Amino acid sequence: MNFPQQFISASTDYADFDHQVPAPYIRKKFTLDAAPRTAELLITGLGFYQVFINGTEITKSILAPYISNPDDVIYYDRYDTLPYLTRGDNVIGIILGNGMQNAYGGFVWDFDKARWRSAPMTALRMDMMLDNGECLTVESDTTFRTHTSPLLENELRSGDCYDARLTIDDWCSPSFSDAAWNPVLKVTPPRGEMRLCQASPIKTYERRKAVSIIPYEDGYLYDFGTDTAGVCELRIKGKPGQKIQISYAEWYHDGILEKKNLMFPEYDFPYTDRVQNSTYICRGNKEESYIPSFTYYGFRYAYIKGIEKDQAVPDLLTYHVMGGDFQEIGTFSCSDPTANELQAMTRNATISNFFWFPTDCPHREKNGWTGDAALSAEHMLMNLAAEDSLREWLHNVELSQAPDGSLPGIVPTAGWGFGCGPAWDQVITEVPFYLLKLRGDLQTAEEAAPFIFRYLFYLSGIRNEKGLIDTGLGDWCETGKSGGGHKAPVEVTSTATAVHLLEEVKYLFKRLNRKPEYHYADTLMTQLKKSFRKYLIDFSTMTAAGACQTSQAMAIHYGLFKKAERPAAFTRLLQLIHQAGNHINAGALGLRVLFHVLSDHGHADLAYQMITTKDYPSYANWITRGATSLWEDFLPPEAQSHSQNHHFFGDISSWFIRAITGINPNPHLDDPDYILLAPNFIQPLTQAQAAYQAPSGKLTIKWNRTPPTHPQNPHPSAPPDTIQLNIQSPPTTKRHHPPPPILAIRRRLPPKAPPSRHLYMQIHPLTPQKFYPQNIAPKK
């Protein structure tokens, strides 16, 4: 694609906390002697842009075009501008925001020291073909004119300030005279490759009003009921010069709106009042409204001051709840409101942390932590059609790789965050692996393969004298802790994760027919396994080093115990769980596998109990403490809360779908349209249902417990826990020859279930194959 490469800027002056530079208006007037037949615009903004044609905004979404390291990638967007152009005079207008080009609020991660840092800039070209066959082009150059806008401050992580008194009416109208405006400057862009953005845009899912408004300190506290992400639309009839300030937070307790969980107390930061804040200065005398375009916030509460009592009405603030524009792929619900709420919280955390790419949290950091995405890739793709956005971000991950093969812990990065360990680095395999497993996408793996292979050389080189990997952040946010300090040794978690990612690498390289790379990965995996078993397993007790839930579950799940050893190793895991009172006692790495290990060994009921018990520590305990999204840590109630909107503990959603309703896509890694059904009929539940969209069609499954006296029960002599299983799959679903068909059924019962338990199925007419009770009778 022939991208426009002449970049322009309003000036070379860029903002800092102590020196604010207003966002620039930029415009260009041009004349069309005939109506155009076609018109296409290619445009980028570094960092963000809004684009207008003849006063009509056509920007795809907030934060356009993307958030990237512009030394790696410069993103462009393409628009059909034909509907907005007329014969005669026309105007194209742009407003530029700082975005990643000048992310001085990200000083914690050295974004204020970024090599590319500069004033915002843009490049664009609009190609038009007229009815008379003539071709015209408008391209960014020094004939564009610029003026300061009312947006006095904008910063991705801090916020914005808008002085409506400085509004220039009709600034993008053809009739407006820009003679007093200044010419723009030609500037040199960053070094990144030019690329059309393929990520899903950011969508407004809901426009929400506050559930309560209460007087608070010098203003009013608007509670929107759910901790999520987006922006507030302010709508007010104010006085000229009336200064309104809004502070966004997610934690309100003991009558105090708390923002310290959004700060970094270890840094000397004198601008804490700027974190997640917005200021609006009224033009006055008529109703006016404002919606930020170059920032967003993670919050449940908005504290607004500078207003009068009669202005504190519900329509003053409207929460535009935002996130990635993804189609729903999977659903889950059951008879337990707690599990349903946890599924909703996971969905909320996933979407509100997907502004172009998966972030860790939408408030304090807004960073693309690779470990978080690696832990969440499966449940994201089991629930949402996020593949385009994951592919786009993975391209950025690949380009961030250092020459030695190492990967940063955050992407985009200005060079900060290398050395987080295999559990973070595994994102380079997790994303292509799950795109292949669940979507049948081999192309992403093909593109990632050279970067993966380079990473394997790095991985091999960081082994210690025992042949183990002892670098990395480890089992982050273990129960009762925030961050590090975990019981599972880093040697265990990093080496086990490396073995796991190498298994995925072998599969990818095998599918890609990369035999030398496959053999290299296989050799390295064999060596790591040997070292793990030699130094990190006590075979007298079948215990992995650390003697904790994480070490034991990871060693079992990633195949570090041999088949004959696994029963004893699993018994040891049960002992560790019982010692914790059947509660979770693990961090992000352990909880990613723990529940799957339990259900794989016939203890799904125990896993469900650990998730849904109301007492601390558990997921359900978050709900009893007011959570509406997944939290960052499992700290006791008396401890200071940290982020209350994180997604990296969200694999429970995948477990609900896979373990409870039994939908297991592509278990043999040979066909994403093949689904193994292996439900666990959890004792506390009377009903569970789920749906999953495979590439060839949608599968739905529902099971119910039917009392023996129920008129629909054909087995009145059966025990009370007779199960009715209903399955629907589309006739277009791919068939397998020879059998099994698309659905393979395996009965799963709790370990001590009575052998007389019955199961019958109702098959929807659309199902391509009938099943009968004898096909799924329990094993004797």
PDB file of N, CA, C and O in Angstrom, residues 105 112 117 134 167 184 188 200 204 268 281 286 289 420 494 547 645 704 709-710 739 780:
ATOM      1  N   GLY A 105       2.773  10.814  31.069  1.00  0.00           N
ATOM      2  CA  GLY A 105       2.176  10.231  32.271  1.00  0.00           C
ATOM      3  C   GLY A 105       2.643   8.812  32.530  1.00  0.00           C
ATOM      4  O   GLY A 105       2.419   8.273  33.610  1.00  0.00           O
ATOM      5  N   ASP A 112       8.368   8.631  29.211  1.00  0.00           N
ATOM      6  CA  ASP A 112       8.784  10.039  29.106  1.00  0.00           C
ATOM      7  C   ASP A 112      10.188  10.149  28.512  1.00  0.00           C
ATOM      8  O   ASP A 112      10.599  11.239  28.095  1.00  0.00           O
ATOM      9  N   ARG A 117       9.772  10.495  21.256  1.00  0.00           N
ATOM     10  CA  ARG A 117       8.912  11.506  21.869  1.00  0.00           C
ATOM     11  C   ARG A 117       8.983  12.827  21.098  1.00  0.00           C
ATOM     12  O   ARG A 117      10.057  13.334  20.785  1.00  0.00           O
ATOM     13  N   GLU A 134     -11.056  12.757 -13.996  1.00  0.00           N
ATOM     14  CA  GLU A 134      -9.877  13.409 -13.444  1.00  0.00           C
ATOM     15  C   GLU A 134      -9.577  12.850 -12.051  1.00  0.00           C
ATOM     16  O   GLU A 134     -10.487  12.580 -11.261  1.00  0.00           O
ATOM     17  N   THR A 167     -13.450  27.721  22.097  1.00  0.00           N
ATOM     18  CA  THR A 167     -13.983  27.027  20.927  1.00  0.00           C
ATOM     19  C   THR A 167     -14.018  27.947  19.712  1.00  0.00           C
ATOM     20  O   THR A 167     -14.421  29.114  19.801  1.00  0.00           O
ATOM     21  N   VAL A 184       1.518  24.768   8.932  1.00  0.00           N
ATOM     22  CA  VAL A 184       2.106  23.654   9.679  1.00  0.00           C
ATOM     23  C   VAL A 184       3.577  23.497   9.310  1.00  0.00           C
ATOM     24  O   VAL A 184       4.072  24.127   8.361  1.00  0.00           O
ATOM     25  N   THR A 188       9.999  15.049  10.677  1.00  0.00           N
ATOM     26  CA  THR A 188      10.480  13.692  10.399  1.00  0.00           C
ATOM     27  C   THR A 188       9.735  12.704  11.291  1.00  0.00           C
ATOM     28  O   THR A 188       9.704  12.878  12.514  1.00  0.00           O
ATOM     29  N   SER A 200      -9.816  -4.639  15.912  1.00  0.00           N
ATOM     30  CA  SER A 200     -11.207  -4.210  16.064  1.00  0.00           C
ATOM     31  C   SER A 200     -11.256  -2.855  16.760  1.00  0.00           C
ATOM     32  O   SER A 200     -10.512  -2.615  17.713  1.00  0.00           O
ATOM     33  N   THR A 204     -18.667   1.698  22.054  1.00  0.00           N
ATOM     34  CA  THR A 204     -19.465   2.066  23.218  1.00  0.00           C
ATOM     35  C   THR A 204     -20.536   1.002  23.394  1.00  0.00           C
ATOM     36  O   THR A 204     -21.446   0.866  22.567  1.00  0.00           O
ATOM     37  N   ASP A 268       8.425   9.594  43.719  1.00  0.00           N
ATOM     38  CA  ASP A 268       8.170  10.970  44.141  1.00  0.00           C
ATOM     39  C   ASP A 268       7.405  11.662  43.019  1.00  0.00           C
ATOM     40  O   ASP A 268       7.986  12.185  42.065  1.00  0.00           O
ATOM     41  N   ILE A 281     -14.088  23.739  31.391  1.00  0.00           N
ATOM     42  CA  ILE A 281     -14.414  25.133  31.678  1.00  0.00           C
ATOM     43  C   ILE A 281     -15.523  25.548  30.724  1.00  0.00           C
ATOM     44  O   ILE A 281     -15.379  25.461  29.495  1.00  0.00           O
ATOM     45  N   LYS A 286     -25.689  28.466  27.540  1.00  0.00           N
ATOM     46  CA  LYS A 286     -26.507  27.477  26.849  1.00  0.00           C
ATOM     47  C   LYS A 286     -25.989  26.091  27.204  1.00  0.00           C
ATOM     48  O   LYS A 286     -24.877  25.941  27.737  1.00  0.00           O
ATOM     49  N   SER A 289     -21.934  20.171  25.876  1.00  0.00           N
ATOM     50  CA  SER A 289     -21.545  18.811  26.232  1.00  0.00           C
ATOM     51  C   SER A 289     -20.104  18.573  25.812  1.00  0.00           C
ATOM     52  O   SER A 289     -19.580  19.241  24.908  1.00  0.00           O
ATOM     53  N   CYS A 420      11.168 -10.477  32.342  1.00  0.00           N
ATOM     54  CA  CYS A 420      10.050 -10.891  33.202  1.00  0.00           C
ATOM     55  C   CYS A 420       9.900 -12.399  33.280  1.00  0.00           C
ATOM     56  O   CYS A 420       9.155 -12.902  34.119  1.00  0.00           O
ATOM     57  N   SER A 494       9.224 -20.849  36.270  1.00  0.00           N
ATOM     58  CA  SER A 494       9.810 -20.470  34.983  1.00  0.00           C
ATOM     59  C   SER A 494      10.191 -21.692  34.152  1.00  0.00           C
ATOM     60  O   SER A 494       9.978 -21.723  32.936  1.00  0.00           O
ATOM     61  N   ALA A 547       6.443 -27.127  47.569  1.00  0.00           N
ATOM     62  CA  ALA A 547       5.372 -27.813  48.289  1.00  0.00           C
ATOM     63  C   ALA A 547       4.142 -26.924  48.431  1.00  0.00           C
ATOM     64  O   ALA A 547       3.645 -26.670  49.526  1.00  0.00           O
ATOM     65  N   ASN A 645      -9.866  -4.107  38.665  1.00  0.00           N
ATOM     66  CA  ASN A 645     -10.290  -4.467  37.313  1.00  0.00           C
ATOM     67  C   ASN A 645      -9.097  -5.035  36.559  1.00  0.00           C
ATOM     68  O   ASN A 645      -8.391  -4.325  35.848  1.00  0.00           O
ATOM     69  N   ASN A 704     -29.688 -30.541  32.941  1.00  0.00           N
ATOM     70  CA  ASN A 704     -30.554 -30.303  34.097  1.00  0.00           C
ATOM     71  C   ASN A 704     -30.598 -31.553  34.959  1.00  0.00           C
ATOM     72  O   ASN A 704     -30.574 -32.671  34.446  1.00  0.00           O
ATOM     73  N   THR A 709     -39.669 -37.705  40.476  1.00  0.00           N
ATOM     74  CA  THR A 709     -41.128 -37.564  40.380  1.00  0.00           C
ATOM     75  C   THR A 709     -41.539 -36.583  39.294  1.00  0.00           C
ATOM     76  O   THR A 709     -42.722 -36.355  39.076  1.00  0.00           O
ATOM     77  N   HIS A 710     -40.556 -35.999  38.612  1.00  0.00           N
ATOM     78  CA  HIS A 710     -40.872 -35.018  37.570  1.00  0.00           C
ATOM     79  C   HIS A 710     -41.569 -35.727  36.399  1.00  0.00           C
ATOM     80  O   HIS A 710     -41.141 -36.807  35.977  1.00  0.00           O
ATOM     81  N   PRO A 739     -16.367 -42.283  12.149  1.00  0.00           N
ATOM     82  CA  PRO A 739     -16.790 -41.647  13.399  1.00  0.00           C
ATOM     83  C   PRO A 739     -15.589 -41.491  14.329  1.00  0.00           C
ATOM     84  O   PRO A 739     -14.597 -42.194  14.183  1.00  0.00           O
ATOM     85  N   LYS A 780     -18.165 -49.155  34.659  1.00  0.00           N
ATOM     86  CA  LYS A 780     -18.281 -49.948  35.875  1.00  0.00           C
ATOM     87  C   LYS A 780     -16.904 -50.237  36.437  1.00  0.00           C
ATOM     88  O   LYS A 780     -15.952 -50.404  35.705  1.00  0.00           O
TER      89      LYS A 780
END
